[in-house]
Amino acid sequence: MVRSGVLLVDKPGGMTSHDVVARARKALGTRKIGHAGTLDPMATGLLVLGVEGATRLLTFIVGLDKTYEATIRLGAATDTDDADGEIVMTTDAAAVTDDAIAEHIAPLTGLISQVPSTVSAIKVDGRRAYDLARAGEDVVLKSREVTVSRFDVVATRRGPSAGSGTGVGSGVGDAAVVDLDVVVDCSSGTYIRALARDLGSALGVGGHLTALRRTRIGPFDVNDAVGVDDISEPGLFDPADIATAVLGRLDVTDDEAVDLRHGKRLAGAAARLPASRTAAAVTPNGALVGIVEKRGADVKSAMNMPYQARA
């Protein structure tokens, strides 16, 4: 049986996140694989996969902040807010200045209220929004609060064919467009497509996403990921190392590990926790016992990991 661990994968464009999971299941010989957040087929970049018992850690990873590199095309709007959709409006964006772009990015930074893209995985009455939209049904999604801590323009290109979008929405004829290469740091649940849409709308010229790459999830970087053709058991990160990177570490003795697995509290151990109220409990030989939480002055297990001897 494949050992438990976490896999960082650099997803290529044109594949769904489920496609990547399927490739990992085949490569590793197990069905027990999950992911901590999907990427659209047109997007590339970091996927975090949990394998075997480490799937339990995904709940602590999915909500982490993320970093994206993206290209926003101003001068055209699509029905999906990205280049995979049909163009629904074009406007000559030649008059849009750099100052105007900066002025309208500012309100899209910080704690903002965002309406997700209609073609999204959000469930409405038990059905995915994108399924409803593709069936021709009207989809009205509620706004939600998200945090955009960074929204930087790193390059600007202007002209009739300024960018290199690959989808149906990438071409706008002879109309002048403005392509912005941006870097966004944001909270989980932020839709970069919606940022592109809202920026274009605020500028009065329409906007959509032509490229998207996720480069970071919490402490995990795409530079440490493997390609889909290189998925293998040696590429798995140890659960203890992953949990420690996300939550911090509480070193426990072998006897304390047994107590935690039996549901007992560690009296007075809260003083040993890192700054957070939760931490990864790790034995002297480096095995992850589970995730523990503060209970007054004590520490109690919040989630035990299946026992697995560390190699």
Short mmCIF file of C-alpha atoms in Angstrom, two decimals:
data_model
loop_
_atom_site.label_atom_id
_atom_site.label_comp_id
_atom_site.label_asym_id
_atom_site.label_seq_id
_atom_site.Cartn_x
_atom_site.Cartn_y
_atom_site.Cartn_z
CA MET A 1 0.00 0.00 0.00
CA VAL A 2 1.25 3.48 -0.87
CA ARG A 3 2.31 5.49 2.14
CA SER A 4 0.35 8.47 3.41
CA GLY A 5 1.53 11.88 2.28
CA VAL A 6 0.85 15.14 0.49
CA LEU A 7 1.68 15.72 -3.16
CA LEU A 8 2.27 19.10 -4.80
CA VAL A 9 1.41 19.03 -8.50
CA ASP A 10 1.88 21.69 -11.18
CA LYS A 11 -1.31 21.33 -13.24
CA PRO A 12 -0.98 22.07 -16.95
CA GLY A 13 -3.61 23.95 -18.92
CA GLY A 14 -6.39 21.97 -20.56
CA MET A 15 -6.75 19.46 -17.72
CA THR A 16 -9.36 19.52 -14.99
CA SER A 17 -8.33 19.08 -11.37
CA HIS A 18 -10.19 15.77 -11.42
CA ASP A 19 -8.01 14.70 -14.37
CA VAL A 20 -4.94 15.31 -12.21
CA VAL A 21 -6.42 13.31 -9.33
CA ALA A 22 -7.15 10.46 -11.75
CA ARG A 23 -3.54 10.53 -12.99
CA ALA A 24 -2.28 10.45 -9.40
CA ARG A 25 -4.55 7.52 -8.51
CA LYS A 26 -3.18 5.56 -11.42
CA ALA A 27 0.45 6.49 -10.77
CA LEU A 28 0.28 5.71 -7.04
CA GLY A 29 -2.08 2.74 -7.22
CA THR A 30 -4.70 4.01 -4.78
CA ARG A 31 -8.19 5.50 -4.96
CA LYS A 32 -7.82 7.41 -1.69
CA ILE A 33 -6.66 10.78 -3.04
CA GLY A 34 -8.30 14.17 -2.60
CA HIS A 35 -7.41 17.76 -3.39
CA ALA A 36 -7.41 21.06 -1.50
CA GLY A 37 -9.16 23.32 -4.01
CA THR A 38 -9.68 23.04 -7.77
CA LEU A 39 -8.31 24.99 -10.71
CA ASP A 40 -10.27 25.75 -13.88
CA PRO A 41 -9.19 23.76 -16.97
CA MET A 42 -7.61 26.88 -18.55
CA ALA A 43 -5.60 27.58 -15.39
CA THR A 44 -2.21 26.17 -14.52
CA GLY A 45 -0.27 25.85 -11.32
CA LEU A 46 -0.34 24.45 -7.84
CA LEU A 47 -2.68 21.67 -6.75
CA VAL A 48 -2.28 20.12 -3.30
CA LEU A 49 -3.27 16.45 -3.16
CA GLY A 50 -3.68 14.34 -0.04
CA VAL A 51 -2.90 10.63 -0.32
CA GLU A 52 -4.28 7.90 1.96
CA GLY A 53 -4.51 9.10 5.59
CA ALA A 54 -3.11 12.52 4.70
CA THR A 55 -6.44 13.38 3.02
CA ARG A 56 -7.49 14.34 6.57
CA LEU A 57 -5.05 17.25 6.44
CA LEU A 58 -6.72 18.83 3.39
CA THR A 59 -9.35 20.51 5.57
CA PHE A 60 -6.55 22.60 7.12
CA ILE A 61 -5.07 23.51 3.71
CA VAL A 62 -8.11 24.39 1.62
CA GLY A 63 -8.75 27.66 3.47
CA LEU A 64 -5.19 29.03 3.22
CA ASP A 65 -4.37 32.25 1.38
CA LYS A 66 -3.24 31.92 -2.22
CA THR A 67 -1.15 33.74 -4.82
CA TYR A 68 -2.03 33.94 -8.52
CA GLU A 69 -0.34 35.30 -11.61
CA ALA A 70 -2.92 36.32 -14.20
CA THR A 71 -3.54 38.26 -17.39
CA ILE A 72 -6.61 40.50 -17.55
CA ARG A 73 -7.83 41.75 -20.92
CA LEU A 74 -9.62 45.10 -20.84
CA GLY A 75 -11.86 45.91 -23.78
CA ALA A 76 -13.95 42.74 -23.92
CA ALA A 77 -16.31 40.86 -21.62
CA THR A 78 -17.24 37.18 -21.93
CA ASP A 79 -20.11 35.13 -20.54
CA THR A 80 -17.72 33.14 -18.34
CA ASP A 81 -15.45 36.05 -17.34
CA ASP A 82 -12.53 34.18 -18.91
CA ALA A 83 -11.14 33.28 -22.33
CA ASP A 84 -13.06 30.00 -22.48
CA GLY A 85 -16.34 31.88 -22.92
CA GLU A 86 -18.12 33.71 -25.71
CA ILE A 87 -17.53 37.45 -26.11
CA VAL A 88 -20.65 39.38 -25.12
CA MET A 89 -19.31 42.93 -25.39
CA THR A 90 -16.33 44.78 -26.86
CA THR A 91 -15.27 48.38 -26.29
CA ASP A 92 -12.24 50.27 -27.54
CA ALA A 93 -9.98 50.50 -24.48
CA ALA A 94 -7.35 52.79 -26.02
CA ALA A 95 -8.34 55.69 -23.78
CA VAL A 96 -7.91 53.72 -20.54
CA THR A 97 -4.91 55.20 -18.76
CA ASP A 98 -2.54 53.60 -16.28
CA ASP A 99 -3.77 56.06 -13.64
CA ALA A 100 -7.37 55.03 -14.24
CA ILE A 101 -6.44 51.37 -13.93
CA ALA A 102 -4.67 52.00 -10.61
CA GLU A 103 -7.60 54.10 -9.37
CA HIS A 104 -10.11 51.32 -10.03
CA ILE A 105 -7.89 48.52 -8.72
CA ALA A 106 -7.75 50.23 -5.32
CA PRO A 107 -11.43 49.47 -4.43
CA LEU A 108 -10.80 45.82 -5.39
CA THR A 109 -8.07 45.55 -2.75
CA GLY A 110 -8.50 44.81 0.95
CA LEU A 111 -11.70 43.38 2.41
CA ILE A 112 -14.20 43.50 -0.45
CA SER A 113 -17.64 42.15 -1.31
CA GLN A 114 -17.43 40.00 -4.44
CA VAL A 115 -20.08 38.27 -6.53
CA PRO A 116 -18.54 35.01 -7.81
CA SER A 117 -18.53 34.25 -11.51
CA THR A 118 -21.75 32.65 -12.74
CA VAL A 119 -19.77 29.76 -14.19
CA SER A 120 -18.38 28.57 -10.85
CA ALA A 121 -18.50 25.46 -8.68
CA ILE A 122 -20.67 27.12 -6.04
CA LYS A 123 -23.79 25.11 -5.27
CA VAL A 124 -27.25 26.63 -5.69
CA ASP A 125 -30.04 24.45 -4.27
CA GLY A 126 -27.73 21.47 -4.45
CA ARG A 127 -26.55 22.01 -8.03
CA ARG A 128 -23.30 23.55 -9.31
CA ALA A 129 -23.72 27.07 -10.67
CA TYR A 130 -21.91 26.15 -13.88
CA ASP A 131 -24.31 23.27 -14.51
CA LEU A 132 -27.28 25.61 -14.10
CA ALA A 133 -25.73 28.22 -16.39
CA ARG A 134 -24.93 25.66 -19.09
CA ALA A 135 -28.53 24.41 -18.88
CA GLY A 136 -29.71 27.92 -19.72
CA GLU A 137 -31.09 28.67 -16.27
CA ASP A 138 -30.73 32.08 -14.64
CA VAL A 139 -28.10 31.97 -11.92
CA VAL A 140 -28.01 34.60 -9.19
CA LEU A 141 -25.14 34.20 -6.75
CA LYS A 142 -24.88 36.07 -3.48
CA SER A 143 -21.94 38.35 -2.82
CA ARG A 144 -19.37 37.21 -0.28
CA GLU A 145 -16.59 38.91 1.62
CA VAL A 146 -13.07 38.07 0.50
CA THR A 147 -9.70 39.67 1.16
CA VAL A 148 -7.36 40.77 -1.64
CA SER A 149 -4.14 41.73 0.14
CA ARG A 150 -2.19 42.36 -3.08
CA PHE A 151 -3.35 43.32 -6.58
CA ASP A 152 -0.29 44.52 -8.47
CA VAL A 153 0.07 45.26 -12.17
CA VAL A 154 3.51 44.04 -13.27
CA ALA A 155 3.20 44.64 -17.04
CA THR A 156 0.85 46.44 -19.44
CA ARG A 157 0.46 45.81 -23.17
CA ARG A 158 -1.72 47.85 -25.54
CA GLY A 159 -2.94 47.23 -29.08
CA PRO A 160 -5.41 45.28 -31.25
CA SER A 161 -3.75 41.97 -30.31
CA ALA A 162 -1.87 42.84 -27.15
CA GLY A 163 -2.11 39.46 -25.46
CA SER A 164 -1.95 35.77 -26.10
CA GLY A 165 -5.26 34.38 -24.84
CA THR A 166 -6.02 30.87 -25.99
CA GLY A 167 -9.79 30.62 -25.69
CA VAL A 168 -12.79 31.85 -27.66
CA GLY A 169 -12.72 35.10 -25.75
CA SER A 170 -9.10 35.91 -26.55
CA GLY A 171 -9.69 37.79 -29.78
CA VAL A 172 -11.61 41.07 -30.12
CA GLY A 173 -11.09 41.93 -33.78
CA ASP A 174 -9.63 45.35 -34.48
CA ALA A 175 -10.76 46.94 -31.21
CA ALA A 176 -7.93 48.25 -29.05
CA VAL A 177 -7.42 46.21 -25.90
CA VAL A 178 -5.24 46.55 -22.83
CA ASP A 179 -3.68 43.42 -21.34
CA LEU A 180 -2.57 43.56 -17.73
CA ASP A 181 -0.22 41.00 -16.19
CA VAL A 182 -1.07 41.00 -12.48
CA VAL A 183 -0.10 39.28 -9.26
CA VAL A 184 -2.83 38.72 -6.68
CA ASP A 185 -2.54 37.58 -3.07
CA CYS A 186 -5.97 36.71 -1.73
CA SER A 187 -8.03 34.74 0.74
CA SER A 188 -9.52 31.39 -0.12
CA GLY A 189 -12.74 31.73 -2.10
CA THR A 190 -11.61 34.73 -4.14
CA TYR A 191 -12.41 34.51 -7.85
CA ILE A 192 -9.72 36.10 -10.02
CA ARG A 193 -12.15 35.97 -12.96
CA ALA A 194 -14.51 38.15 -10.95
CA LEU A 195 -11.70 40.66 -10.29
CA ALA A 196 -11.09 40.87 -14.05
CA ARG A 197 -14.81 41.29 -14.70
CA ASP A 198 -15.26 43.94 -12.02
CA LEU A 199 -12.19 45.93 -13.06
CA GLY A 200 -13.34 46.01 -16.67
CA SER A 201 -16.85 46.98 -15.61
CA ALA A 202 -15.61 49.79 -13.37
CA LEU A 203 -13.51 51.16 -16.25
CA GLY A 204 -16.52 50.94 -18.58
CA VAL A 205 -14.78 48.75 -21.18
CA GLY A 206 -15.43 45.21 -19.98
CA GLY A 207 -12.79 42.74 -18.88
CA HIS A 208 -12.04 39.06 -18.69
CA LEU A 209 -9.24 36.68 -17.76
CA THR A 210 -7.01 35.27 -20.50
CA ALA A 211 -4.44 33.45 -18.32
CA LEU A 212 -4.27 32.23 -14.73
CA ARG A 213 -1.56 30.46 -12.77
CA ARG A 214 -1.67 29.60 -9.06
CA THR A 215 1.81 29.87 -7.60
CA ARG A 216 1.21 29.53 -3.85
CA ILE A 217 -1.17 27.98 -1.33
CA GLY A 218 -0.23 28.99 2.22
CA PRO A 219 3.41 27.92 2.73
CA PHE A 220 3.47 25.71 -0.38
CA ASP A 221 5.03 26.96 -3.60
CA VAL A 222 4.58 25.75 -7.16
CA ASN A 223 8.39 25.60 -7.51
CA ASP A 224 8.29 22.56 -5.21
CA ALA A 225 5.61 20.80 -7.29
CA VAL A 226 6.04 17.98 -9.79
CA GLY A 227 4.50 17.71 -13.25
CA VAL A 228 1.64 15.29 -13.90
CA ASP A 229 4.03 12.94 -15.71
CA ASP A 230 6.37 12.82 -12.70
CA ILE A 231 3.89 11.81 -10.00
CA SER A 232 5.42 9.05 -7.86
CA GLU A 233 5.57 7.90 -4.24
CA PRO A 234 9.03 9.44 -3.63
CA GLY A 235 7.46 12.82 -4.38
CA LEU A 236 5.12 12.60 -1.37
CA PHE A 237 5.76 15.03 1.47
CA ASP A 238 5.54 13.53 4.96
CA PRO A 239 2.28 14.36 6.79
CA ALA A 240 4.17 15.59 9.86
CA ASP A 241 6.16 18.08 7.79
CA ILE A 242 3.03 19.34 6.02
CA ALA A 243 0.98 19.68 9.21
CA THR A 244 3.86 21.46 10.95
CA ALA A 245 4.22 23.93 8.06
CA VAL A 246 0.52 24.77 8.23
CA LEU A 247 -0.22 24.66 11.98
CA GLY A 248 3.03 24.67 13.89
CA ARG A 249 4.38 21.79 15.97
CA LEU A 250 3.92 20.29 19.41
CA ASP A 251 6.58 17.71 20.26
CA VAL A 252 5.13 14.89 22.35
CA THR A 253 6.66 11.83 24.01
CA ASP A 254 5.70 8.32 22.97
CA ASP A 255 3.56 8.00 26.14
CA GLU A 256 1.81 11.27 25.37
CA ALA A 257 1.16 10.07 21.84
CA VAL A 258 -0.59 6.98 23.23
CA ASP A 259 -2.69 9.17 25.53
CA LEU A 260 -3.72 11.44 22.66
CA ARG A 261 -4.72 8.46 20.53
CA HIS A 262 -6.86 7.19 23.42
CA GLY A 263 -8.64 10.54 23.71
CA LYS A 264 -6.89 11.65 26.90
CA ARG A 265 -5.86 15.23 27.61
CA LEU A 266 -2.26 16.29 28.14
CA ALA A 267 -2.46 18.17 31.41
CA GLY A 268 -0.74 21.56 31.40
CA ALA A 269 0.55 21.11 27.85
CA ALA A 270 -1.13 24.24 26.46
CA ALA A 271 1.92 26.28 27.46
CA ARG A 272 3.95 24.22 24.97
CA LEU A 273 1.72 25.10 22.01
CA PRO A 274 2.88 27.61 19.38
CA ALA A 275 1.02 30.91 19.09
CA SER A 276 -2.06 29.29 17.54
CA ARG A 277 -4.59 27.23 19.49
CA THR A 278 -3.95 24.19 17.29
CA ALA A 279 -0.80 22.34 16.29
CA ALA A 280 0.58 19.14 14.81
CA ALA A 281 1.50 16.65 17.52
CA VAL A 282 4.71 14.89 16.48
CA THR A 283 6.51 11.99 18.19
CA PRO A 284 10.29 11.79 18.82
CA ASN A 285 10.75 9.72 15.65
CA GLY A 286 8.85 12.27 13.56
CA ALA A 287 5.47 10.53 13.19
CA LEU A 288 2.33 12.68 13.10
CA VAL A 289 -0.04 11.65 15.90
CA GLY A 290 -2.72 14.10 14.84
CA ILE A 291 -3.92 17.67 15.24
CA VAL A 292 -4.33 18.91 18.79
CA GLU A 293 -6.10 21.92 20.23
CA LYS A 294 -5.97 23.96 23.41
CA ARG A 295 -8.52 23.15 26.11
CA GLY A 296 -7.86 25.58 28.95
CA ALA A 297 -4.43 24.72 30.30
CA ASP A 298 -4.57 21.30 28.65
CA VAL A 299 -4.20 19.91 25.12
CA LYS A 300 -6.60 17.46 23.53
CA SER A 301 -6.65 15.69 20.19
CA ALA A 302 -8.93 17.30 17.61
CA MET A 303 -8.11 14.77 14.90
CA ASN A 304 -6.05 11.60 15.09
CA MET A 305 -4.07 10.34 12.11
CA PRO A 306 -4.07 6.65 11.20
CA TYR A 307 -1.01 5.03 12.73
CA GLN A 308 1.81 4.62 10.27
CA ALA A 309 5.40 3.91 11.19
CA ARG A 310 7.76 6.53 9.83
CA ALA A 311 10.37 5.16 7.48
#
